[in-house]
Amino acid sequence: MSNPTAPVHAATYTPATFPNSLYILGKYLYVGGSDRVLILDISNPVLPVYVGQYVTGSINDLYVSGQYMYLARGTSGITIVNISHPSSPTLVTNYD
């Protein structure tokens, strides 16, 4: 944002899920929804590009650190996903 006192709408992306959590790391935006996490490349903020997704059950929150994404899934516990290849995230483990 070049001028924080006068924000300007850059783009809209309509995900295929109901978004309830967001996380930005580097050029990627992680959008947690009702049944999946979408991964978008936002290196060009006016043109977000779909990169990949990880389909799972309900997601309450998410956190990304390094090559891992941590999903808080309520009564379903915590899911850890390897995102070293954002186009094809893979399950590492689940904790109930």
PDB file of N, CA and C in Angstrom:
ATOM      1  N   MET A   1       0.854  -1.162   0.000  1.00  0.00           N
ATOM      2  CA  MET A   1       0.000   0.000   0.000  1.00  0.00           C
ATOM      3  C   MET A   1       0.904   1.230   0.000  1.00  0.00           C
ATOM      4  N   SER A   2       0.800   2.017  -1.041  1.00  0.00           N
ATOM      5  CA  SER A   2       1.670   3.174  -1.164  1.00  0.00           C
ATOM      6  C   SER A   2       1.268   4.316  -0.229  1.00  0.00           C
ATOM      7  N   ASN A   3      -0.021   4.445   0.069  1.00  0.00           N
ATOM      8  CA  ASN A   3      -0.484   5.495   0.971  1.00  0.00           C
ATOM      9  C   ASN A   3      -1.499   4.906   1.950  1.00  0.00           C
ATOM     10  N   PRO A   4      -1.074   4.530   3.164  1.00  0.00           N
ATOM     11  CA  PRO A   4      -1.977   3.893   4.133  1.00  0.00           C
ATOM     12  C   PRO A   4      -3.167   4.757   4.546  1.00  0.00           C
ATOM     13  N   THR A   5      -3.075   6.070   4.361  1.00  0.00           N
ATOM     14  CA  THR A   5      -4.189   6.940   4.730  1.00  0.00           C
ATOM     15  C   THR A   5      -5.254   7.009   3.643  1.00  0.00           C
ATOM     16  N   ALA A   6      -4.933   6.463   2.458  1.00  0.00           N
ATOM     17  CA  ALA A   6      -5.892   6.485   1.345  1.00  0.00           C
ATOM     18  C   ALA A   6      -5.827   5.160   0.592  1.00  0.00           C
ATOM     19  N   PRO A   7      -6.305   4.063   1.216  1.00  0.00           N
ATOM     20  CA  PRO A   7      -6.253   2.768   0.532  1.00  0.00           C
ATOM     21  C   PRO A   7      -7.116   2.761  -0.733  1.00  0.00           C
ATOM     22  N   VAL A   8      -6.660   1.998  -1.715  1.00  0.00           N
ATOM     23  CA  VAL A   8      -7.368   1.883  -2.991  1.00  0.00           C
ATOM     24  C   VAL A   8      -7.624   0.403  -3.262  1.00  0.00           C
ATOM     25  N   HIS A   9      -8.836   0.075  -3.687  1.00  0.00           N
ATOM     26  CA  HIS A   9      -9.189  -1.306  -4.019  1.00  0.00           C
ATOM     27  C   HIS A   9      -8.326  -1.771  -5.190  1.00  0.00           C
ATOM     28  N   ALA A  10      -7.635  -2.906  -5.002  1.00  0.00           N
ATOM     29  CA  ALA A  10      -6.739  -3.399  -6.053  1.00  0.00           C
ATOM     30  C   ALA A  10      -7.369  -4.515  -6.869  1.00  0.00           C
ATOM     31  N   ALA A  11      -8.031  -5.469  -6.190  1.00  0.00           N
ATOM     32  CA  ALA A  11      -8.589  -6.616  -6.911  1.00  0.00           C
ATOM     33  C   ALA A  11      -9.569  -7.361  -6.017  1.00  0.00           C
ATOM     34  N   THR A  12     -10.355  -8.207  -6.648  1.00  0.00           N
ATOM     35  CA  THR A  12     -11.268  -9.102  -5.933  1.00  0.00           C
ATOM     36  C   THR A  12     -11.051 -10.504  -6.459  1.00  0.00           C
ATOM     37  N   TYR A  13     -11.004 -11.463  -5.535  1.00  0.00           N
ATOM     38  CA  TYR A  13     -10.899 -12.869  -5.918  1.00  0.00           C
ATOM     39  C   TYR A  13     -12.035 -13.594  -5.218  1.00  0.00           C
ATOM     40  N   THR A  14     -12.857 -14.295  -5.963  1.00  0.00           N
ATOM     41  CA  THR A  14     -13.983 -15.015  -5.381  1.00  0.00           C
ATOM     42  C   THR A  14     -13.611 -16.489  -5.242  1.00  0.00           C
ATOM     43  N   PRO A  15     -13.311 -16.922  -4.001  1.00  0.00           N
ATOM     44  CA  PRO A  15     -12.894 -18.315  -3.803  1.00  0.00           C
ATOM     45  C   PRO A  15     -14.065 -19.280  -3.881  1.00  0.00           C
ATOM     46  N   ALA A  16     -13.731 -20.550  -4.073  1.00  0.00           N
ATOM     47  CA  ALA A  16     -14.754 -21.600  -4.158  1.00  0.00           C
ATOM     48  C   ALA A  16     -15.073 -22.148  -2.772  1.00  0.00           C
ATOM     49  N   THR A  17     -14.814 -21.350  -1.746  1.00  0.00           N
ATOM     50  CA  THR A  17     -15.077 -21.758  -0.374  1.00  0.00           C
ATOM     51  C   THR A  17     -15.422 -20.515   0.427  1.00  0.00           C
ATOM     52  N   PHE A  18     -16.029 -20.690   1.579  1.00  0.00           N
ATOM     53  CA  PHE A  18     -16.369 -19.569   2.447  1.00  0.00           C
ATOM     54  C   PHE A  18     -15.144 -19.220   3.283  1.00  0.00           C
ATOM     55  N   PRO A  19     -14.441 -18.117   2.993  1.00  0.00           N
ATOM     56  CA  PRO A  19     -13.201 -17.813   3.698  1.00  0.00           C
ATOM     57  C   PRO A  19     -13.446 -17.426   5.150  1.00  0.00           C
ATOM     58  N   ASN A  20     -12.646 -18.007   6.049  1.00  0.00           N
ATOM     59  CA  ASN A  20     -12.749 -17.631   7.454  1.00  0.00           C
ATOM     60  C   ASN A  20     -11.392 -17.361   8.092  1.00  0.00           C
ATOM     61  N   SER A  21     -10.302 -17.576   7.355  1.00  0.00           N
ATOM     62  CA  SER A  21      -8.979 -17.245   7.872  1.00  0.00           C
ATOM     63  C   SER A  21      -8.034 -16.965   6.713  1.00  0.00           C
ATOM     64  N   LEU A  22      -7.103 -16.048   6.944  1.00  0.00           N
ATOM     65  CA  LEU A  22      -6.137 -15.647   5.924  1.00  0.00           C
ATOM     66  C   LEU A  22      -4.746 -15.617   6.526  1.00  0.00           C
ATOM     67  N   TYR A  23      -3.748 -15.917   5.691  1.00  0.00           N
ATOM     68  CA  TYR A  23      -2.366 -15.797   6.121  1.00  0.00           C
ATOM     69  C   TYR A  23      -1.534 -15.448   4.898  1.00  0.00           C
ATOM     70  N   ILE A  24      -0.652 -14.465   5.044  1.00  0.00           N
ATOM     71  CA  ILE A  24       0.232 -14.075   3.945  1.00  0.00           C
ATOM     72  C   ILE A  24       1.662 -14.383   4.351  1.00  0.00           C
ATOM     73  N   LEU A  25       2.382 -15.059   3.466  1.00  0.00           N
ATOM     74  CA  LEU A  25       3.809 -15.310   3.658  1.00  0.00           C
ATOM     75  C   LEU A  25       4.476 -15.174   2.301  1.00  0.00           C
ATOM     76  N   GLY A  26       5.378 -14.198   2.199  1.00  0.00           N
ATOM     77  CA  GLY A  26       6.040 -13.954   0.920  1.00  0.00           C
ATOM     78  C   GLY A  26       5.032 -13.534  -0.133  1.00  0.00           C
ATOM     79  N   LYS A  27       5.055 -14.232  -1.250  1.00  0.00           N
ATOM     80  CA  LYS A  27       4.151 -13.874  -2.350  1.00  0.00           C
ATOM     81  C   LYS A  27       2.856 -14.680  -2.333  1.00  0.00           C
ATOM     82  N   TYR A  28       2.636 -15.476  -1.273  1.00  0.00           N
ATOM     83  CA  TYR A  28       1.458 -16.340  -1.227  1.00  0.00           C
ATOM     84  C   TYR A  28       0.442 -15.901  -0.189  1.00  0.00           C
ATOM     85  N   LEU A  29      -0.825 -15.989  -0.579  1.00  0.00           N
ATOM     86  CA  LEU A  29      -1.951 -15.780   0.323  1.00  0.00           C
ATOM     87  C   LEU A  29      -2.618 -17.129   0.530  1.00  0.00           C
ATOM     88  N   TYR A  30      -2.784 -17.518   1.787  1.00  0.00           N
ATOM     89  CA  TYR A  30      -3.447 -18.771   2.149  1.00  0.00           C
ATOM     90  C   TYR A  30      -4.834 -18.411   2.664  1.00  0.00           C
ATOM     91  N   VAL A  31      -5.860 -18.964   2.027  1.00  0.00           N
ATOM     92  CA  VAL A  31      -7.250 -18.646   2.361  1.00  0.00           C
ATOM     93  C   VAL A  31      -7.902 -19.902   2.926  1.00  0.00           C
ATOM     94  N   GLY A  32      -8.122 -19.916   4.232  1.00  0.00           N
ATOM     95  CA  GLY A  32      -8.790 -21.046   4.878  1.00  0.00           C
ATOM     96  C   GLY A  32     -10.281 -20.899   4.754  1.00  0.00           C
ATOM     97  N   GLY A  33     -10.944 -21.983   4.426  1.00  0.00           N
ATOM     98  CA  GLY A  33     -12.383 -21.934   4.240  1.00  0.00           C
ATOM     99  C   GLY A  33     -13.088 -23.073   4.924  1.00  0.00           C
ATOM    100  N   SER A  34     -14.314 -23.277   4.516  1.00  0.00           N
ATOM    101  CA  SER A  34     -15.159 -24.275   5.159  1.00  0.00           C
ATOM    102  C   SER A  34     -14.662 -25.695   4.955  1.00  0.00           C
ATOM    103  N   ASP A  35     -13.946 -25.969   3.880  1.00  0.00           N
ATOM    104  CA  ASP A  35     -13.505 -27.349   3.646  1.00  0.00           C
ATOM    105  C   ASP A  35     -12.154 -27.450   2.944  1.00  0.00           C
ATOM    106  N   ARG A  36     -11.435 -26.330   2.800  1.00  0.00           N
ATOM    107  CA  ARG A  36     -10.172 -26.347   2.066  1.00  0.00           C
ATOM    108  C   ARG A  36      -9.367 -25.093   2.362  1.00  0.00           C
ATOM    109  N   VAL A  37      -8.095 -25.141   1.966  1.00  0.00           N
ATOM    110  CA  VAL A  37      -7.239 -23.954   1.969  1.00  0.00           C
ATOM    111  C   VAL A  37      -6.822 -23.704   0.527  1.00  0.00           C
ATOM    112  N   LEU A  38      -7.085 -22.503   0.048  1.00  0.00           N
ATOM    113  CA  LEU A  38      -6.647 -22.100  -1.284  1.00  0.00           C
ATOM    114  C   LEU A  38      -5.314 -21.382  -1.153  1.00  0.00           C
ATOM    115  N   ILE A  39      -4.437 -21.583  -2.106  1.00  0.00           N
ATOM    116  CA  ILE A  39      -3.153 -20.902  -2.134  1.00  0.00           C
ATOM    117  C   ILE A  39      -3.121 -20.038  -3.389  1.00  0.00           C
ATOM    118  N   LEU A  40      -2.936 -18.739  -3.172  1.00  0.00           N
ATOM    119  CA  LEU A  40      -2.928 -17.774  -4.268  1.00  0.00           C
ATOM    120  C   LEU A  40      -1.589 -17.065  -4.324  1.00  0.00           C
ATOM    121  N   ASP A  41      -1.099 -16.836  -5.524  1.00  0.00           N
ATOM    122  CA  ASP A  41       0.099 -16.031  -5.731  1.00  0.00           C
ATOM    123  C   ASP A  41      -0.362 -14.577  -5.820  1.00  0.00           C
ATOM    124  N   ILE A  42       0.102 -13.765  -4.886  1.00  0.00           N
ATOM    125  CA  ILE A  42      -0.298 -12.352  -4.876  1.00  0.00           C
ATOM    126  C   ILE A  42       0.897 -11.442  -5.169  1.00  0.00           C
ATOM    127  N   SER A  43       1.885 -11.961  -5.895  1.00  0.00           N
ATOM    128  CA  SER A  43       3.041 -11.127  -6.242  1.00  0.00           C
ATOM    129  C   SER A  43       2.614  -9.918  -7.079  1.00  0.00           C
ATOM    130  N   ASN A  44       1.525 -10.064  -7.819  1.00  0.00           N
ATOM    131  CA  ASN A  44       0.898  -8.931  -8.498  1.00  0.00           C
ATOM    132  C   ASN A  44      -0.465  -8.741  -7.834  1.00  0.00           C
ATOM    133  N   PRO A  45      -0.574  -7.808  -6.880  1.00  0.00           N
ATOM    134  CA  PRO A  45      -1.806  -7.676  -6.090  1.00  0.00           C
ATOM    135  C   PRO A  45      -3.072  -7.389  -6.893  1.00  0.00           C
ATOM    136  N   VAL A  46      -2.926  -6.840  -8.079  1.00  0.00           N
ATOM    137  CA  VAL A  46      -4.123  -6.559  -8.881  1.00  0.00           C
ATOM    138  C   VAL A  46      -4.584  -7.774  -9.672  1.00  0.00           C
ATOM    139  N   LEU A  47      -3.787  -8.856  -9.632  1.00  0.00           N
ATOM    140  CA  LEU A  47      -4.147 -10.068 -10.360  1.00  0.00           C
ATOM    141  C   LEU A  47      -3.749 -11.313  -9.548  1.00  0.00           C
ATOM    142  N   PRO A  48      -4.498 -11.615  -8.466  1.00  0.00           N
ATOM    143  CA  PRO A  48      -4.195 -12.830  -7.707  1.00  0.00           C
ATOM    144  C   PRO A  48      -4.377 -14.069  -8.583  1.00  0.00           C
ATOM    145  N   VAL A  49      -3.450 -15.022  -8.468  1.00  0.00           N
ATOM    146  CA  VAL A  49      -3.469 -16.209  -9.315  1.00  0.00           C
ATOM    147  C   VAL A  49      -3.578 -17.456  -8.436  1.00  0.00           C
ATOM    148  N   TYR A  50      -4.543 -18.308  -8.760  1.00  0.00           N
ATOM    149  CA  TYR A  50      -4.706 -19.585  -8.061  1.00  0.00           C
ATOM    150  C   TYR A  50      -3.477 -20.450  -8.319  1.00  0.00           C
ATOM    151  N   VAL A  51      -2.909 -21.016  -7.230  1.00  0.00           N
ATOM    152  CA  VAL A  51      -1.736 -21.876  -7.352  1.00  0.00           C
ATOM    153  C   VAL A  51      -2.092 -23.314  -7.004  1.00  0.00           C
ATOM    154  N   GLY A  52      -2.820 -23.501  -5.920  1.00  0.00           N
ATOM    155  CA  GLY A  52      -3.166 -24.850  -5.480  1.00  0.00           C
ATOM    156  C   GLY A  52      -4.132 -24.804  -4.324  1.00  0.00           C
ATOM    157  N   GLN A  53      -4.451 -25.996  -3.798  1.00  0.00           N
ATOM    158  CA  GLN A  53      -5.355 -26.080  -2.660  1.00  0.00           C
ATOM    159  C   GLN A  53      -5.089 -27.347  -1.875  1.00  0.00           C
ATOM    160  N   TYR A  54      -5.517 -27.319  -0.619  1.00  0.00           N
ATOM    161  CA  TYR A  54      -5.476 -28.511   0.211  1.00  0.00           C
ATOM    162  C   TYR A  54      -6.891 -28.710   0.733  1.00  0.00           C
ATOM    163  N   VAL A  55      -7.509 -29.812   0.359  1.00  0.00           N
ATOM    164  CA  VAL A  55      -8.891 -30.095   0.756  1.00  0.00           C
ATOM    165  C   VAL A  55      -8.882 -30.895   2.048  1.00  0.00           C
ATOM    166  N   THR A  56      -9.652 -30.425   2.992  1.00  0.00           N
ATOM    167  CA  THR A  56      -9.762 -31.063   4.302  1.00  0.00           C
ATOM    168  C   THR A  56     -11.145 -30.736   4.853  1.00  0.00           C
ATOM    169  N   GLY A  57     -11.378 -31.065   6.094  1.00  0.00           N
ATOM    170  CA  GLY A  57     -12.652 -30.705   6.719  1.00  0.00           C
ATOM    171  C   GLY A  57     -12.629 -29.247   7.147  1.00  0.00           C
ATOM    172  N   SER A  58     -13.510 -28.903   8.032  1.00  0.00           N
ATOM    173  CA  SER A  58     -13.655 -27.540   8.521  1.00  0.00           C
ATOM    174  C   SER A  58     -12.344 -26.994   9.098  1.00  0.00           C
ATOM    175  N   ILE A  59     -12.057 -25.736   8.799  1.00  0.00           N
ATOM    176  CA  ILE A  59     -10.839 -25.071   9.275  1.00  0.00           C
ATOM    177  C   ILE A  59     -11.241 -23.861  10.105  1.00  0.00           C
ATOM    178  N   ASN A  60     -10.721 -23.792  11.332  1.00  0.00           N
ATOM    179  CA  ASN A  60     -11.010 -22.650  12.202  1.00  0.00           C
ATOM    180  C   ASN A  60      -9.960 -21.548  12.075  1.00  0.00           C
ATOM    181  N   ASP A  61      -8.709 -21.953  11.838  1.00  0.00           N
ATOM    182  CA  ASP A  61      -7.626 -20.985  11.730  1.00  0.00           C
ATOM    183  C   ASP A  61      -6.443 -21.657  11.046  1.00  0.00           C
ATOM    184  N   LEU A  62      -5.494 -20.852  10.584  1.00  0.00           N
ATOM    185  CA  LEU A  62      -4.295 -21.423   9.963  1.00  0.00           C
ATOM    186  C   LEU A  62      -3.098 -20.541  10.241  1.00  0.00           C
ATOM    187  N   TYR A  63      -1.931 -21.168  10.181  1.00  0.00           N
ATOM    188  CA  TYR A  63      -0.661 -20.477  10.386  1.00  0.00           C
ATOM    189  C   TYR A  63       0.354 -21.116   9.447  1.00  0.00           C
ATOM    190  N   VAL A  64       1.235 -20.298   8.875  1.00  0.00           N
ATOM    191  CA  VAL A  64       2.247 -20.804   7.951  1.00  0.00           C
ATOM    192  C   VAL A  64       3.617 -20.404   8.477  1.00  0.00           C
ATOM    193  N   SER A  65       4.533 -21.373   8.473  1.00  0.00           N
ATOM    194  CA  SER A  65       5.914 -21.118   8.872  1.00  0.00           C
ATOM    195  C   SER A  65       6.819 -21.989   8.011  1.00  0.00           C
ATOM    196  N   GLY A  66       7.729 -21.348   7.275  1.00  0.00           N
ATOM    197  CA  GLY A  66       8.633 -22.106   6.409  1.00  0.00           C
ATOM    198  C   GLY A  66       7.861 -22.902   5.380  1.00  0.00           C
ATOM    199  N   GLN A  67       8.110 -24.217   5.350  1.00  0.00           N
ATOM    200  CA  GLN A  67       7.434 -25.061   4.363  1.00  0.00           C
ATOM    201  C   GLN A  67       6.223 -25.791   4.931  1.00  0.00           C
ATOM    202  N   TYR A  68       5.732 -25.341   6.101  1.00  0.00           N
ATOM    203  CA  TYR A  68       4.603 -26.024   6.720  1.00  0.00           C
ATOM    204  C   TYR A  68       3.437 -25.080   6.984  1.00  0.00           C
ATOM    205  N   MET A  69       2.239 -25.639   6.826  1.00  0.00           N
ATOM    206  CA  MET A  69       1.005 -24.945   7.142  1.00  0.00           C
ATOM    207  C   MET A  69       0.324 -25.727   8.261  1.00  0.00           C
ATOM    208  N   TYR A  70      -0.097 -25.015   9.293  1.00  0.00           N
ATOM    209  CA  TYR A  70      -0.727 -25.629  10.454  1.00  0.00           C
ATOM    210  C   TYR A  70      -2.199 -25.233  10.464  1.00  0.00           C
ATOM    211  N   LEU A  71      -3.080 -26.220  10.474  1.00  0.00           N
ATOM    212  CA  LEU A  71      -4.513 -25.973  10.410  1.00  0.00           C
ATOM    213  C   LEU A  71      -5.165 -26.350  11.734  1.00  0.00           C
ATOM    214  N   ALA A  72      -5.838 -25.392  12.368  1.00  0.00           N
ATOM    215  CA  ALA A  72      -6.637 -25.672  13.558  1.00  0.00           C
ATOM    216  C   ALA A  72      -8.013 -26.099  13.074  1.00  0.00           C
ATOM    217  N   ARG A  73      -8.431 -27.328  13.460  1.00  0.00           N
ATOM    218  CA  ARG A  73      -9.654 -27.899  12.895  1.00  0.00           C
ATOM    219  C   ARG A  73     -10.680 -28.238  13.967  1.00  0.00           C
ATOM    220  N   GLY A  74     -10.723 -27.453  15.050  1.00  0.00           N
ATOM    221  CA  GLY A  74     -11.732 -27.662  16.090  1.00  0.00           C
ATOM    222  C   GLY A  74     -11.638 -29.042  16.703  1.00  0.00           C
ATOM    223  N   THR A  75     -12.752 -29.737  16.767  1.00  0.00           N
ATOM    224  CA  THR A  75     -12.772 -31.072  17.378  1.00  0.00           C
ATOM    225  C   THR A  75     -12.018 -32.105  16.547  1.00  0.00           C
ATOM    226  N   SER A  76     -11.615 -31.748  15.328  1.00  0.00           N
ATOM    227  CA  SER A  76     -10.825 -32.657  14.493  1.00  0.00           C
ATOM    228  C   SER A  76      -9.327 -32.507  14.735  1.00  0.00           C
ATOM    229  N   GLY A  77      -8.923 -31.604  15.643  1.00  0.00           N
ATOM    230  CA  GLY A  77      -7.528 -31.460  16.014  1.00  0.00           C
ATOM    231  C   GLY A  77      -6.751 -30.510  15.121  1.00  0.00           C
ATOM    232  N   ILE A  78      -5.473 -30.839  14.954  1.00  0.00           N
ATOM    233  CA  ILE A  78      -4.551 -30.015  14.177  1.00  0.00           C
ATOM    234  C   ILE A  78      -4.010 -30.847  13.017  1.00  0.00           C
ATOM    235  N   THR A  79      -3.952 -30.233  11.854  1.00  0.00           N
ATOM    236  CA  THR A  79      -3.383 -30.877  10.671  1.00  0.00           C
ATOM    237  C   THR A  79      -2.154 -30.094  10.246  1.00  0.00           C
ATOM    238  N   ILE A  80      -1.071 -30.809   9.941  1.00  0.00           N
ATOM    239  CA  ILE A  80       0.150 -30.177   9.441  1.00  0.00           C
ATOM    240  C   ILE A  80       0.336 -30.600   7.992  1.00  0.00           C
ATOM    241  N   VAL A  81       0.570 -29.604   7.128  1.00  0.00           N
ATOM    242  CA  VAL A  81       0.654 -29.826   5.691  1.00  0.00           C
ATOM    243  C   VAL A  81       1.980 -29.271   5.167  1.00  0.00           C
ATOM    244  N   ASN A  82       2.645 -30.036   4.320  1.00  0.00           N
ATOM    245  CA  ASN A  82       3.871 -29.580   3.676  1.00  0.00           C
ATOM    246  C   ASN A  82       3.479 -28.744   2.459  1.00  0.00           C
ATOM    247  N   ILE A  83       3.963 -27.502   2.429  1.00  0.00           N
ATOM    248  CA  ILE A  83       3.627 -26.600   1.316  1.00  0.00           C
ATOM    249  C   ILE A  83       4.889 -26.185   0.540  1.00  0.00           C
ATOM    250  N   SER A  84       5.917 -27.026   0.598  1.00  0.00           N
ATOM    251  CA  SER A  84       7.146 -26.687  -0.132  1.00  0.00           C
ATOM    252  C   SER A  84       6.888 -26.605  -1.633  1.00  0.00           C
ATOM    253  N   HIS A  85       5.862 -27.297  -2.113  1.00  0.00           N
ATOM    254  CA  HIS A  85       5.389 -27.173  -3.501  1.00  0.00           C
ATOM    255  C   HIS A  85       3.950 -26.664  -3.418  1.00  0.00           C
ATOM    256  N   PRO A  86       3.752 -25.346  -3.438  1.00  0.00           N
ATOM    257  CA  PRO A  86       2.417 -24.776  -3.221  1.00  0.00           C
ATOM    258  C   PRO A  86       1.339 -25.289  -4.165  1.00  0.00           C
ATOM    259  N   SER A  87       1.728 -25.776  -5.332  1.00  0.00           N
ATOM    260  CA  SER A  87       0.724 -26.282  -6.270  1.00  0.00           C
ATOM    261  C   SER A  87       0.222 -27.664  -5.879  1.00  0.00           C
ATOM    262  N   SER A  88       0.933 -28.334  -4.978  1.00  0.00           N
ATOM    263  CA  SER A  88       0.506 -29.673  -4.554  1.00  0.00           C
ATOM    264  C   SER A  88       0.863 -29.918  -3.082  1.00  0.00           C
ATOM    265  N   PRO A  89       0.146 -29.242  -2.167  1.00  0.00           N
ATOM    266  CA  PRO A  89       0.396 -29.439  -0.747  1.00  0.00           C
ATOM    267  C   PRO A  89       0.118 -30.883  -0.337  1.00  0.00           C
ATOM    268  N   THR A  90       0.891 -31.396   0.630  1.00  0.00           N
ATOM    269  CA  THR A  90       0.717 -32.779   1.061  1.00  0.00           C
ATOM    270  C   THR A  90       0.626 -32.888   2.581  1.00  0.00           C
ATOM    271  N   LEU A  91      -0.156 -33.824   3.024  1.00  0.00           N
ATOM    272  CA  LEU A  91      -0.353 -34.075   4.450  1.00  0.00           C
ATOM    273  C   LEU A  91       0.937 -34.563   5.082  1.00  0.00           C
ATOM    274  N   VAL A  92       1.294 -33.989   6.227  1.00  0.00           N
ATOM    275  CA  VAL A  92       2.411 -34.487   7.033  1.00  0.00           C
ATOM    276  C   VAL A  92       1.852 -35.358   8.139  1.00  0.00           C
ATOM    277  N   THR A  93       0.905 -34.805   8.921  1.00  0.00           N
ATOM    278  CA  THR A  93       0.295 -35.576  10.002  1.00  0.00           C
ATOM    279  C   THR A  93      -0.933 -34.873  10.547  1.00  0.00           C
ATOM    280  N   ASN A  94      -1.722 -35.599  11.311  1.00  0.00           N
ATOM    281  CA  ASN A  94      -2.871 -35.073  12.042  1.00  0.00           C
ATOM    282  C   ASN A  94      -2.664 -35.337  13.530  1.00  0.00           C
ATOM    283  N   TYR A  95      -3.089 -34.401  14.348  1.00  0.00           N
ATOM    284  CA  TYR A  95      -3.107 -34.592  15.806  1.00  0.00           C
ATOM    285  C   TYR A  95      -4.531 -34.385  16.270  1.00  0.00           C
ATOM    286  N   ASP A  96      -5.098 -35.390  16.929  1.00  0.00           N
ATOM    287  CA  ASP A  96      -6.479 -35.259  17.436  1.00  0.00           C
ATOM    288  C   ASP A  96      -6.471 -34.765  18.867  1.00  0.00           C
TER     289      ASP A  96
END
